[in-house]
Amino acid sequence: MAKNTFSSEFRNIDVDQYNEDNYKDDDGEPQSPPIGVDEATIVSLMNAGNHADALKLLLANAPVASKGKNEQAKDMALNLVLKVLLSVNKSQMDQIISSLDKTQLDVLMKYIYRGFERPSEGSSAILLIWHEKVYNAGGVGCIVRVLTDRKRV
Amino acid sequence: MSATLRPYLNAVRHTLSAAMCLHNFNSQVVERHNKPEVEVRSSKELLMTAVVVSRNEKEKVLIEPSINSIRISISIKQADDIERILCHKFMRFMMMRAENFIILRRKPVQGYDISFLITNFHTEQMFKHKLVDFVIHFMEEIDKEISEMKLAVNARARECAMEYLKRF
């Protein structure tokens, strides 16, 4: 008996990881990350004053993936979205929001919450106004979908 | 500055109402155990996206929901040293009496000043909208109380100094 249990390494193995029922977050996503929108298009749209289109373009091509995947693309997209969001003034916000559909509202809400994570000079105040307006349009469900969706933006 | 207070509290209120949907859920790891999953963090599928609502760089609220519990961590505005000390002592006072608060956590989450832990048992016994009201009310009152304490400290210090210097 002493021979085959000489090493107690087996005690250090986490047996649970081999369990078939384990939850796997990604479920195989070979989805090629959309290159996203390049900065030049966005900047040109913004300079033309066309914030609504810039935002729609960004929301349509948002790199959503589960936590830990594609972080670089996500960060770049986040910077662009924040740039657009912070440059829109209040009167245009209602117009833009009413032109978005349900899925786009959800993605926008995800970006708003990510924007809260890195507050800068005065950004949170504008994001709070965005949050209020998107909530009025999307309702509690919009926030619930942000919390429960495994695909983070 | 106070123009952001109402929107900030509204945003926190909406987020809390959305996140506070809690079910009873027995532990998947240990049989016959029932643990708040947001504290244990053993299974990824039971945890939801943690979300931050910030008013500015100093004040923010971190909300971490899960299937049977939600953790709310608040970072309070502390403008100078006196406020920092007062805040720290005040929070410590309350956290030592966390039993009586029921939903208070004895230690704040790293990076924040005070934390609440609300489980499905709490939402079963207490009204959800009242719990949310309580947290929002707490956030409003803390700032006022700390300012009042700061004024009291300064007033007392002035009185003491005056009395002492009358001798000279």
Short mmCIF file of C-alpha atoms in Angstrom, two decimals:
data_model
loop_
_atom_site.label_atom_id
_atom_site.label_comp_id
_atom_site.label_asym_id
_atom_site.label_seq_id
_atom_site.Cartn_x
_atom_site.Cartn_y
_atom_site.Cartn_z
CA MET A 1 0.00 0.00 0.00
CA ALA A 2 2.85 2.37 0.76
CA LYS A 3 4.26 1.88 -2.76
CA ASN A 4 1.48 3.30 -4.88
CA THR A 5 0.55 6.16 -2.57
CA PHE A 6 4.11 7.34 -2.11
CA SER A 7 3.38 10.72 -3.65
CA SER A 8 0.49 12.76 -2.33
CA GLU A 9 0.42 15.02 -5.38
CA PHE A 10 -3.02 13.72 -6.24
CA ARG A 11 -4.37 15.61 -3.27
CA ASN A 12 -3.46 18.90 -4.92
CA ILE A 13 -5.44 18.33 -8.11
CA ASP A 14 -8.65 20.30 -8.42
CA VAL A 15 -10.95 17.48 -9.51
CA ASP A 16 -13.88 19.81 -10.09
CA GLN A 17 -12.33 21.34 -13.20
CA TYR A 18 -12.73 18.03 -15.03
CA ASN A 19 -16.41 17.85 -14.26
CA GLU A 20 -18.41 17.84 -17.51
CA ASP A 21 -21.14 20.00 -16.08
CA ASN A 22 -18.84 22.91 -15.45
CA TYR A 23 -19.97 26.25 -16.82
CA LYS A 24 -17.78 27.45 -19.63
CA ASP A 25 -18.02 31.15 -20.24
CA ASP A 26 -17.11 31.38 -23.90
CA ASP A 27 -18.89 28.36 -25.46
CA GLY A 28 -16.46 28.57 -28.35
CA GLU A 29 -16.56 32.00 -29.88
CA PRO A 30 -14.58 31.92 -33.08
CA GLN A 31 -16.36 35.12 -33.94
CA SER A 32 -13.69 37.19 -35.63
CA PRO A 33 -13.46 40.48 -33.77
CA PRO A 34 -14.87 43.17 -36.02
CA ILE A 35 -12.01 45.53 -36.68
CA GLY A 36 -14.36 48.11 -35.34
CA VAL A 37 -14.65 51.55 -36.63
CA ASP A 38 -11.49 53.42 -37.26
CA GLU A 39 -10.90 56.68 -35.51
CA ALA A 40 -10.70 58.83 -38.61
CA THR A 41 -14.29 58.13 -39.68
CA ILE A 42 -15.56 58.94 -36.23
CA VAL A 43 -13.58 62.15 -35.96
CA SER A 44 -14.74 63.30 -39.37
CA LEU A 45 -18.36 62.56 -38.49
CA MET A 46 -18.02 64.44 -35.24
CA ASN A 47 -16.44 67.44 -36.91
CA ALA A 48 -19.32 67.46 -39.33
CA GLY A 49 -21.61 67.68 -36.29
CA ASN A 50 -23.15 64.34 -37.09
CA HIS A 51 -22.95 62.82 -33.62
CA ALA A 52 -25.97 60.58 -34.11
CA ASP A 53 -24.40 58.68 -36.99
CA ALA A 54 -21.04 58.43 -35.26
CA LEU A 55 -22.73 56.92 -32.23
CA LYS A 56 -24.81 54.50 -34.29
CA LEU A 57 -21.74 53.34 -36.17
CA LEU A 58 -19.88 52.72 -32.93
CA LEU A 59 -22.79 50.91 -31.31
CA ALA A 60 -23.35 48.69 -34.33
CA ASN A 61 -19.71 47.60 -34.39
CA ALA A 62 -19.20 47.31 -30.65
CA PRO A 63 -16.74 44.49 -29.82
CA VAL A 64 -18.83 42.55 -27.31
CA ALA A 65 -17.20 39.47 -25.83
CA SER A 66 -17.07 37.69 -22.50
CA LYS A 67 -14.85 39.06 -19.80
CA GLY A 68 -11.16 38.82 -20.59
CA LYS A 69 -11.50 38.43 -24.35
CA ASN A 70 -10.63 41.08 -26.85
CA GLU A 71 -9.81 43.65 -24.20
CA GLN A 72 -7.74 45.82 -26.48
CA ALA A 73 -10.45 46.30 -29.07
CA LYS A 74 -12.93 46.94 -26.30
CA ASP A 75 -10.76 49.66 -24.76
CA MET A 76 -10.25 51.39 -28.08
CA ALA A 77 -13.96 51.29 -28.82
CA LEU A 78 -14.69 52.60 -25.33
CA ASN A 79 -12.45 55.62 -25.83
CA LEU A 80 -14.17 56.50 -29.08
CA VAL A 81 -17.64 56.09 -27.64
CA LEU A 82 -16.79 58.23 -24.63
CA LYS A 83 -15.43 60.91 -26.92
CA VAL A 84 -18.68 61.01 -28.83
CA LEU A 85 -20.89 60.85 -25.72
CA LEU A 86 -19.08 63.67 -23.97
CA SER A 87 -19.24 65.96 -26.97
CA VAL A 88 -22.98 65.74 -27.50
CA ASN A 89 -24.95 68.51 -25.86
CA LYS A 90 -28.19 68.04 -23.97
CA SER A 91 -30.61 69.17 -26.64
CA GLN A 92 -29.35 66.58 -29.09
CA MET A 93 -29.42 63.71 -26.61
CA ASP A 94 -33.17 63.14 -26.74
CA GLN A 95 -33.13 63.10 -30.50
CA ILE A 96 -30.31 60.61 -30.69
CA ILE A 97 -31.84 58.29 -28.11
CA SER A 98 -35.21 58.22 -29.80
CA SER A 99 -33.54 57.12 -33.01
CA LEU A 100 -31.88 54.08 -31.41
CA ASP A 101 -33.51 50.67 -31.22
CA LYS A 102 -33.62 48.31 -28.23
CA THR A 103 -30.33 46.47 -28.79
CA GLN A 104 -28.47 49.70 -29.44
CA LEU A 105 -29.90 51.19 -26.24
CA ASP A 106 -28.58 48.20 -24.31
CA VAL A 107 -25.10 48.57 -25.77
CA LEU A 108 -25.21 52.31 -25.05
CA MET A 109 -26.12 51.63 -21.45
CA LYS A 110 -23.18 49.21 -21.19
CA TYR A 111 -20.88 51.93 -22.45
CA ILE A 112 -22.33 54.45 -20.00
CA TYR A 113 -21.53 52.17 -17.08
CA ARG A 114 -18.04 51.56 -18.39
CA GLY A 115 -17.63 55.29 -18.73
CA PHE A 116 -18.48 55.67 -15.05
CA GLU A 117 -15.54 53.46 -14.19
CA ARG A 118 -13.07 56.01 -15.38
CA PRO A 119 -14.33 59.41 -14.29
CA SER A 120 -12.53 62.42 -15.64
CA GLU A 121 -13.10 66.16 -15.44
CA GLY A 122 -16.86 66.62 -15.61
CA SER A 123 -17.45 63.38 -17.50
CA SER A 124 -19.59 61.80 -14.81
CA ALA A 125 -22.06 64.66 -14.82
CA ILE A 126 -22.75 64.25 -18.52
CA LEU A 127 -22.84 60.47 -18.20
CA LEU A 128 -25.41 60.82 -15.42
CA ILE A 129 -27.64 62.81 -17.74
CA TRP A 130 -27.16 60.18 -20.47
CA HIS A 131 -27.99 57.46 -17.95
CA GLU A 132 -31.21 59.19 -16.94
CA LYS A 133 -32.36 59.65 -20.52
CA VAL A 134 -31.49 56.14 -21.61
CA TYR A 135 -33.28 54.81 -18.52
CA ASN A 136 -36.38 56.77 -19.45
CA ALA A 137 -36.25 55.25 -22.90
CA GLY A 138 -35.17 51.71 -22.01
CA GLY A 139 -36.64 51.18 -18.55
CA VAL A 140 -35.36 48.90 -15.79
CA GLY A 141 -34.96 46.09 -18.32
CA CYS A 142 -32.16 47.99 -19.99
CA ILE A 143 -30.15 48.01 -16.75
CA VAL A 144 -30.98 44.37 -16.00
CA ARG A 145 -29.67 43.35 -19.42
CA VAL A 146 -26.43 45.19 -18.73
CA LEU A 147 -26.02 43.33 -15.44
CA THR A 148 -26.86 39.88 -16.72
CA ASP A 149 -25.33 39.80 -20.19
CA ARG A 150 -22.19 37.69 -20.19
CA LYS A 151 -20.95 39.47 -23.27
CA ARG A 152 -19.29 42.55 -21.84
CA VAL A 153 -18.58 45.58 -23.92
CA MET B 1 -21.64 70.51 -7.94
CA SER B 2 -24.85 69.75 -6.10
CA ALA B 3 -26.49 69.75 -9.53
CA THR B 4 -25.17 66.23 -9.94
CA LEU B 5 -26.52 65.00 -6.62
CA ARG B 6 -30.09 64.29 -7.77
CA PRO B 7 -29.08 62.53 -11.01
CA TYR B 8 -26.42 60.57 -9.12
CA LEU B 9 -28.87 59.32 -6.49
CA ASN B 10 -31.46 58.54 -9.16
CA ALA B 11 -28.95 56.54 -11.18
CA VAL B 12 -27.95 54.59 -8.07
CA ARG B 13 -31.59 54.01 -7.19
CA HIS B 14 -32.46 52.67 -10.65
CA THR B 15 -29.40 50.44 -10.71
CA LEU B 16 -30.15 49.06 -7.25
CA SER B 17 -33.77 48.35 -8.13
CA ALA B 18 -32.60 46.47 -11.19
CA ALA B 19 -29.91 44.53 -9.34
CA MET B 20 -31.90 43.61 -6.25
CA CYS B 21 -33.64 40.58 -7.75
CA LEU B 22 -32.45 37.84 -5.45
CA HIS B 23 -33.37 34.17 -5.30
CA ASN B 24 -32.63 31.60 -2.70
CA PHE B 25 -29.78 29.46 -4.01
CA ASN B 26 -28.07 26.70 -2.10
CA SER B 27 -24.34 26.33 -2.39
CA GLN B 28 -23.29 24.24 -5.38
CA VAL B 29 -19.98 23.39 -3.79
CA VAL B 30 -20.92 22.27 -0.30
CA GLU B 31 -24.14 20.42 0.32
CA ARG B 32 -26.63 21.75 2.81
CA HIS B 33 -24.89 25.11 2.82
CA ASN B 34 -26.36 28.41 1.74
CA LYS B 35 -23.79 31.16 1.19
CA PRO B 36 -24.01 34.64 -0.34
CA GLU B 37 -22.46 33.97 -3.73
CA VAL B 38 -21.09 37.48 -4.14
CA GLU B 39 -18.84 36.84 -1.14
CA VAL B 40 -17.83 33.31 -1.99
CA ARG B 41 -17.29 33.93 -5.74
CA SER B 42 -16.76 30.26 -6.41
CA SER B 43 -18.88 29.85 -9.55
CA LYS B 44 -18.64 32.29 -12.43
CA GLU B 45 -22.14 31.65 -13.72
CA LEU B 46 -23.72 32.90 -10.51
CA LEU B 47 -22.08 36.31 -10.59
CA MET B 48 -23.37 39.23 -12.60
CA THR B 49 -21.49 42.17 -14.06
CA ALA B 50 -20.21 44.51 -11.37
CA VAL B 51 -21.19 48.05 -12.13
CA VAL B 52 -19.94 51.45 -10.95
CA VAL B 53 -21.93 54.67 -10.74
CA SER B 54 -19.72 57.67 -10.15
CA ARG B 55 -20.53 61.28 -9.45
CA ASN B 56 -16.94 62.48 -9.81
CA GLU B 57 -13.49 61.07 -9.25
CA LYS B 58 -13.95 60.90 -5.47
CA GLU B 59 -17.53 59.71 -5.01
CA LYS B 60 -18.70 56.44 -6.46
CA VAL B 61 -20.78 53.39 -5.71
CA LEU B 62 -19.79 49.86 -6.70
CA ILE B 63 -22.67 47.44 -7.09
CA GLU B 64 -21.81 43.74 -7.40
CA PRO B 65 -24.89 41.60 -7.95
CA SER B 66 -25.18 37.85 -7.93
CA ILE B 67 -27.97 35.33 -7.83
CA ASN B 68 -28.67 35.42 -4.12
CA SER B 69 -26.85 38.47 -2.84
CA ILE B 70 -25.75 41.95 -3.74
CA ARG B 71 -22.81 43.92 -2.40
CA ILE B 72 -22.96 47.71 -2.44
CA SER B 73 -19.77 49.64 -1.67
CA ILE B 74 -19.81 53.39 -1.24
CA SER B 75 -16.90 55.77 -1.54
CA ILE B 76 -17.66 58.95 0.38
CA LYS B 77 -16.44 62.42 -0.51
CA GLN B 78 -13.59 63.42 1.81
CA ALA B 79 -12.26 66.82 0.98
CA ASP B 80 -9.58 67.31 3.64
CA ASP B 81 -7.82 65.61 6.53
CA ILE B 82 -10.47 66.35 9.15
CA GLU B 83 -13.19 64.89 6.94
CA ARG B 84 -11.03 61.86 6.28
CA ILE B 85 -10.57 61.18 9.99
CA LEU B 86 -14.22 61.86 10.79
CA CYS B 87 -15.39 59.63 7.97
CA HIS B 88 -13.07 56.83 9.01
CA LYS B 89 -14.16 56.99 12.65
CA PHE B 90 -17.83 57.29 11.81
CA MET B 91 -17.73 54.33 9.45
CA ARG B 92 -15.80 52.29 11.99
CA PHE B 93 -18.38 53.12 14.64
CA MET B 94 -21.17 51.84 12.43
CA MET B 95 -19.32 48.80 11.18
CA MET B 96 -18.60 47.64 14.71
CA ARG B 97 -22.36 47.63 15.25
CA ALA B 98 -23.08 45.90 11.95
CA GLU B 99 -25.26 43.27 13.66
CA ASN B 100 -27.86 45.87 14.45
CA PHE B 101 -27.81 47.30 10.95
CA ILE B 102 -28.51 43.84 9.52
CA ILE B 103 -27.39 44.64 6.01
CA LEU B 104 -24.07 46.29 6.85
CA ARG B 105 -20.79 44.53 6.15
CA ARG B 106 -18.17 44.52 8.90
CA LYS B 107 -15.34 45.40 6.57
CA PRO B 108 -15.53 47.70 3.57
CA VAL B 109 -14.46 46.39 0.20
CA GLN B 110 -10.91 47.37 -0.80
CA GLY B 111 -10.91 50.93 -2.13
CA TYR B 112 -14.24 52.00 -0.62
CA ASP B 113 -15.38 53.40 2.70
CA ILE B 114 -18.36 51.28 3.62
CA SER B 115 -20.12 48.22 2.23
CA PHE B 116 -23.53 46.66 2.44
CA LEU B 117 -24.33 43.01 1.87
CA ILE B 118 -27.96 42.25 1.08
CA THR B 119 -29.01 38.64 0.69
CA ASN B 120 -32.22 37.01 -0.48
CA PHE B 121 -33.18 36.40 3.13
CA HIS B 122 -33.15 40.14 3.73
CA THR B 123 -35.30 40.82 0.69
CA GLU B 124 -37.71 38.14 1.82
CA GLN B 125 -38.14 39.75 5.21
CA MET B 126 -37.96 43.39 4.19
CA PHE B 127 -39.44 45.41 1.34
CA LYS B 128 -37.08 45.74 -1.62
CA HIS B 129 -38.04 49.32 -2.36
CA LYS B 130 -37.53 50.20 1.28
CA LEU B 131 -34.05 48.67 1.25
CA VAL B 132 -33.20 50.76 -1.78
CA ASP B 133 -34.67 53.84 -0.07
CA PHE B 134 -32.54 53.12 2.96
CA VAL B 135 -29.30 52.95 0.98
CA ILE B 136 -30.08 56.16 -0.89
CA HIS B 137 -31.08 57.92 2.33
CA PHE B 138 -27.85 56.70 3.91
CA MET B 139 -25.81 58.18 1.09
CA GLU B 140 -27.58 61.51 1.41
CA GLU B 141 -27.32 61.73 5.18
CA ILE B 142 -23.66 60.70 5.48
CA ASP B 143 -22.43 63.80 3.71
CA LYS B 144 -24.61 66.04 5.89
CA GLU B 145 -23.53 64.34 9.08
CA ILE B 146 -19.85 64.57 8.29
CA SER B 147 -20.17 68.28 7.51
CA GLU B 148 -22.04 68.82 10.77
CA MET B 149 -19.40 66.94 12.73
CA LYS B 150 -16.67 68.96 11.08
CA LEU B 151 -18.41 72.20 12.06
CA ALA B 152 -18.83 70.91 15.61
CA VAL B 153 -15.16 69.99 15.83
CA ASN B 154 -14.10 73.40 14.60
CA ALA B 155 -16.51 75.19 16.95
CA ARG B 156 -15.28 73.18 19.93
CA ALA B 157 -11.67 73.82 19.03
CA ARG B 158 -12.37 77.53 18.76
CA GLU B 159 -14.11 77.60 22.15
CA CYS B 160 -11.25 75.71 23.82
CA ALA B 161 -8.65 77.96 22.28
CA MET B 162 -10.55 81.09 23.35
CA GLU B 163 -10.94 79.92 26.93
CA TYR B 164 -7.32 78.95 27.13
CA LEU B 165 -6.00 82.14 25.64
CA LYS B 166 -8.14 84.27 27.98
CA ARG B 167 -5.51 83.55 30.58
CA PHE B 168 -2.93 85.48 28.64
#
